[in-house]
mmCIF file with all atom_site columns, C-alpha atoms in Angstrom:
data_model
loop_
_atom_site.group_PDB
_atom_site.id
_atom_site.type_symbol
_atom_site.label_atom_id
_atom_site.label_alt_id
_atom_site.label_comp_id
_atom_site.label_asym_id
_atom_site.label_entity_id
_atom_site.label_seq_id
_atom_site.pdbx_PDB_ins_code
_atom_site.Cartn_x
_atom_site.Cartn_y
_atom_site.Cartn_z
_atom_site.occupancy
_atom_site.B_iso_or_equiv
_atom_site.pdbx_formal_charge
_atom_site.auth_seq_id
_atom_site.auth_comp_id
_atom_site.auth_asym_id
_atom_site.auth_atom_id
_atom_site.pdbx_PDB_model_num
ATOM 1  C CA . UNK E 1 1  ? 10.233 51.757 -47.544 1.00 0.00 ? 1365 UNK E CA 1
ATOM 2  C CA . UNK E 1 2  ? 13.901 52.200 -47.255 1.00 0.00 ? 1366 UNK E CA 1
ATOM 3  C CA . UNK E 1 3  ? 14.861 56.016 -47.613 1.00 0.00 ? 1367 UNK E CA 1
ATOM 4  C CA . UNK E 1 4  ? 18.702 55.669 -46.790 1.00 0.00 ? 1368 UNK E CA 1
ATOM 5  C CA . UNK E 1 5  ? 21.516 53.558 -45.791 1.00 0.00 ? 1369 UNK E CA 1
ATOM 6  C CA . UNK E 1 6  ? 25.138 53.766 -44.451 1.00 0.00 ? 1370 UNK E CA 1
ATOM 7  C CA . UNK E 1 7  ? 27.917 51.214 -44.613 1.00 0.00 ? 1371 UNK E CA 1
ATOM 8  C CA . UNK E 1 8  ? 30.768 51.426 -42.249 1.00 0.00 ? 1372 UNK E CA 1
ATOM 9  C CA . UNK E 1 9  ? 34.009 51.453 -43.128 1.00 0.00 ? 1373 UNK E CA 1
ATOM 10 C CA . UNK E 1 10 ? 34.774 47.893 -42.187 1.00 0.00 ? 1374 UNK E CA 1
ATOM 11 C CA . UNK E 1 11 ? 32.011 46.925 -43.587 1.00 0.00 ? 1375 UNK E CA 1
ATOM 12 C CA . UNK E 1 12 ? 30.570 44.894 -41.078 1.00 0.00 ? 1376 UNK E CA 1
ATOM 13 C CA . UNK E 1 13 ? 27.828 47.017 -39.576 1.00 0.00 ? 1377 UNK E CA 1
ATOM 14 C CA . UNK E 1 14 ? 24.744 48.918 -42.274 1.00 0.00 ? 1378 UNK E CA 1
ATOM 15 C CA . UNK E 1 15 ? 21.844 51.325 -41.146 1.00 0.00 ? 1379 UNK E CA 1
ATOM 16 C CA . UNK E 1 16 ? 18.843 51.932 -42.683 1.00 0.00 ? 1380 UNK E CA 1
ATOM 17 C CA . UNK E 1 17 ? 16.924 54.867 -42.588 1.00 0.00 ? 1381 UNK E CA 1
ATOM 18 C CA . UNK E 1 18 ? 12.567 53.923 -43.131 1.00 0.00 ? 1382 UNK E CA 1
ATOM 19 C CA . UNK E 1 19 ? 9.212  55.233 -43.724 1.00 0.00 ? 1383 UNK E CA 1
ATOM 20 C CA . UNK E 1 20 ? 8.359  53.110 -40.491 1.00 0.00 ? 1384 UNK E CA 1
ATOM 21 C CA . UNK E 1 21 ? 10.084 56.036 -38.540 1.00 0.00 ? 1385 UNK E CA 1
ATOM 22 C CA . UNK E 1 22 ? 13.090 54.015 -37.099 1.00 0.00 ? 1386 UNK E CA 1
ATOM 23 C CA . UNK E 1 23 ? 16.577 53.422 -38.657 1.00 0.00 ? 1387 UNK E CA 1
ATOM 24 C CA . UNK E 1 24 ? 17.888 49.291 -38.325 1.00 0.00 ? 1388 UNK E CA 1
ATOM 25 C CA . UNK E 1 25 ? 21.155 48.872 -37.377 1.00 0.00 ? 1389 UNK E CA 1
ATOM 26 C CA . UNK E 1 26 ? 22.087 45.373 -39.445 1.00 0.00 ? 1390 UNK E CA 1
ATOM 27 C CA . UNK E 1 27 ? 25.384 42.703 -39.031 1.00 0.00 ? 1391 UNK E CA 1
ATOM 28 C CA . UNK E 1 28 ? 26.497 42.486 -42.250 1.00 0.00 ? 1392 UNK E CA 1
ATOM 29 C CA . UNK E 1 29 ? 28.101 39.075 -41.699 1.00 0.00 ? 1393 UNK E CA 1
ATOM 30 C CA . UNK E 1 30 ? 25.089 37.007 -40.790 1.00 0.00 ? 1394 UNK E CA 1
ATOM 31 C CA . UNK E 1 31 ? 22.588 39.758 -41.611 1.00 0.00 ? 1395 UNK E CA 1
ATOM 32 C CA . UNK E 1 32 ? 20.688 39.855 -38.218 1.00 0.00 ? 1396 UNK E CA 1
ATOM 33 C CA . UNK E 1 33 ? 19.330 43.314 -36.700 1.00 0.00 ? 1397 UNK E CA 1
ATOM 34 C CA . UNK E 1 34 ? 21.582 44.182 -34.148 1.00 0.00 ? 1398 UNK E CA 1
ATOM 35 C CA . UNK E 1 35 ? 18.991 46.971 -33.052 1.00 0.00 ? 1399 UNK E CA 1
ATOM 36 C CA . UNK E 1 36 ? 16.344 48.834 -33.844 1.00 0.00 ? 1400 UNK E CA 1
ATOM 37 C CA . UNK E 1 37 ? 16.243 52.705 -33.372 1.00 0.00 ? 1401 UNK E CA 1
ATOM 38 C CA . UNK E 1 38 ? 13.226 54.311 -32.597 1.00 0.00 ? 1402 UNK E CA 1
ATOM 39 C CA . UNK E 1 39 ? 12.521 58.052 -31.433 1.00 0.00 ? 1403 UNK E CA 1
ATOM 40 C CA . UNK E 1 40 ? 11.809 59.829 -34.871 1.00 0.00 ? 1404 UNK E CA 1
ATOM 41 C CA . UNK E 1 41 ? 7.924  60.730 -35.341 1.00 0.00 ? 1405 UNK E CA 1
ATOM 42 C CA . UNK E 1 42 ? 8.268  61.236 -38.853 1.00 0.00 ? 1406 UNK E CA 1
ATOM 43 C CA . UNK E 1 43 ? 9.631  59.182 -41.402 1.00 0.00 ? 1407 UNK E CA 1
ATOM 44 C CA . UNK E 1 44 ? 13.827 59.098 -41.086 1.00 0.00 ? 1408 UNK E CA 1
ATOM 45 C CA . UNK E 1 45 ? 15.026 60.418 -44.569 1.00 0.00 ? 1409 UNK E CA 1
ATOM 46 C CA . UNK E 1 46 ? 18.840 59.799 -43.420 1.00 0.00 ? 1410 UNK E CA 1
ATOM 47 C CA . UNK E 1 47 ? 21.611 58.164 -41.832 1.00 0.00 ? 1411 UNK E CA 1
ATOM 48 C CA . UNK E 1 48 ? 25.144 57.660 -41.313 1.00 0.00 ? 1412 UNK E CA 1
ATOM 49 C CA . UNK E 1 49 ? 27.796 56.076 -39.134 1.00 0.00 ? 1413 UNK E CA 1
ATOM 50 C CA . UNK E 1 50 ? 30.811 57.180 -38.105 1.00 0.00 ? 1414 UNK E CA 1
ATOM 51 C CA . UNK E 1 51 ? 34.287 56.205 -39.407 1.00 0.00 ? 1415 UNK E CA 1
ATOM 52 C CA . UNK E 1 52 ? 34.607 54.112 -36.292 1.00 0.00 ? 1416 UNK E CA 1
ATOM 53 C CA . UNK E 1 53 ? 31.120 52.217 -36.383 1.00 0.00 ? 1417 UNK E CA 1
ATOM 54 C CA . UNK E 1 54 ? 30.317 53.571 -32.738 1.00 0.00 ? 1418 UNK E CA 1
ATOM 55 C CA . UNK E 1 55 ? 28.138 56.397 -33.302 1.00 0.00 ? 1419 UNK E CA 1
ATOM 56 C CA . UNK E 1 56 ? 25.101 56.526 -36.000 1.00 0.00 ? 1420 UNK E CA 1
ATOM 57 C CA . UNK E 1 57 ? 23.063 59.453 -36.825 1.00 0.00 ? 1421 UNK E CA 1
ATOM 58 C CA . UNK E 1 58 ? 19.525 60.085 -37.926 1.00 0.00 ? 1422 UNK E CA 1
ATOM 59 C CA . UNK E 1 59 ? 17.733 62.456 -39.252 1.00 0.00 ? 1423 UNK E CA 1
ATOM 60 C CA . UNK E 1 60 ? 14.010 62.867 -39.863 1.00 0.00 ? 1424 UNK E CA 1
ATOM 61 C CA . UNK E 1 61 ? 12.025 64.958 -42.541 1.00 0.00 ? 1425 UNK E CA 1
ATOM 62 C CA . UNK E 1 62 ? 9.418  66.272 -41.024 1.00 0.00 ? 1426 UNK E CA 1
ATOM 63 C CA . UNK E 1 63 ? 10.015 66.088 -37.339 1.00 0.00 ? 1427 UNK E CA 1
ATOM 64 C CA . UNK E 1 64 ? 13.195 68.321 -38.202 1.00 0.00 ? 1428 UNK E CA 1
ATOM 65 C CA . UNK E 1 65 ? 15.873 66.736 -35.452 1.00 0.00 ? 1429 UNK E CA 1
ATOM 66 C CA . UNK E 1 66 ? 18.601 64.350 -35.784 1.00 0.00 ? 1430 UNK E CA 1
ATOM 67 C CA . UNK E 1 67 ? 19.644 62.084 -33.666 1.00 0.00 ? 1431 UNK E CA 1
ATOM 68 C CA . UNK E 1 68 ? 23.195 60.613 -32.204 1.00 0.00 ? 1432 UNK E CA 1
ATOM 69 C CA . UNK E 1 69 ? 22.779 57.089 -31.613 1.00 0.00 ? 1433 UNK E CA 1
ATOM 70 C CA . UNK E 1 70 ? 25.578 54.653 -29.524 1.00 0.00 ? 1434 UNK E CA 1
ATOM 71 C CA . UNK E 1 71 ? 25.801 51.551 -31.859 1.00 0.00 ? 1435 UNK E CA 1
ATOM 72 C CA . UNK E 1 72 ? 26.648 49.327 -29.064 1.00 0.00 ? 1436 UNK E CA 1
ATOM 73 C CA . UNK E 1 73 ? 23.818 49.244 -27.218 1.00 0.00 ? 1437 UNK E CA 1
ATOM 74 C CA . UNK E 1 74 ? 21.259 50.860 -29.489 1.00 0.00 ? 1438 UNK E CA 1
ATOM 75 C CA . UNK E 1 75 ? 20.510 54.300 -27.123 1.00 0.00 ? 1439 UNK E CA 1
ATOM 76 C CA . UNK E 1 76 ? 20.471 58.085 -27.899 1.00 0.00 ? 1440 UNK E CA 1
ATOM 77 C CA . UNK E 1 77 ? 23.103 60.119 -26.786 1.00 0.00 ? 1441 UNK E CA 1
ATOM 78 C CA . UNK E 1 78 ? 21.622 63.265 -28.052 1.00 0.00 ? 1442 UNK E CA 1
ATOM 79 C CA . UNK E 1 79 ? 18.808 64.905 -29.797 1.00 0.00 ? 1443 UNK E CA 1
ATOM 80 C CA . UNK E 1 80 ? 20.098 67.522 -32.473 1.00 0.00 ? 1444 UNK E CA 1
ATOM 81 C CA . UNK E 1 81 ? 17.541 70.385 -32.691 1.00 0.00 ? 1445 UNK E CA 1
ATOM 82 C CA . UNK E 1 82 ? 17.246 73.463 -34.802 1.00 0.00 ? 1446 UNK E CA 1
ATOM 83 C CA . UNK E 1 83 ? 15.614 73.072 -38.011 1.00 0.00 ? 1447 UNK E CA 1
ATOM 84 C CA . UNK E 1 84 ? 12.190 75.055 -37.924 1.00 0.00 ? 1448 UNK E CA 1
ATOM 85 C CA . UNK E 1 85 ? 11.352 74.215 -41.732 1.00 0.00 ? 1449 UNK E CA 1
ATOM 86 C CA . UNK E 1 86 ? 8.653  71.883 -42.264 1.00 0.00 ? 1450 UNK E CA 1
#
């Protein structure tokens, strides 16, 4: 299941946020996965990418973090945490 996805604003580059607990970073032009971003251990209810198409963020329901992804070569620059709901 696809929960949510994010264009950039060239429109060459989408992310998708899934139930499989990993968000796909996809090349619009030939539709190929250009990576595959795991570290959630919940589902990942969100995404977006920035303005620029460099940076892509995630965010999980119930493992409560969000993470800052690098688009070029799939790794996380940071793990957002703070959210105690569950």
């Amino acid at each position: 299941w696809v929960f949510g996805c994010a264009l950039s604003a060239d429109g060459k580059l989408a992310l998708s946020a899934s139930k499989d607990k990993t968000c796909i970073l996809w090349n619009t032009c030939d539709g190929t996965t250009i990576h595959t971003l795991r570290g959630h251990t919940h589902f990942v209810t969100g995404c977006a990418l920035s303005a620029d198409g460099r940076l892509a963020l995630s965010a999980g329901s119930h493992d409560t973090i969000c993470i800052l992804w690098n688009t070029s070569d799939g790794t996380p620059i940071r793990t957002l945490r703070g959210h105690e709901d569950r």
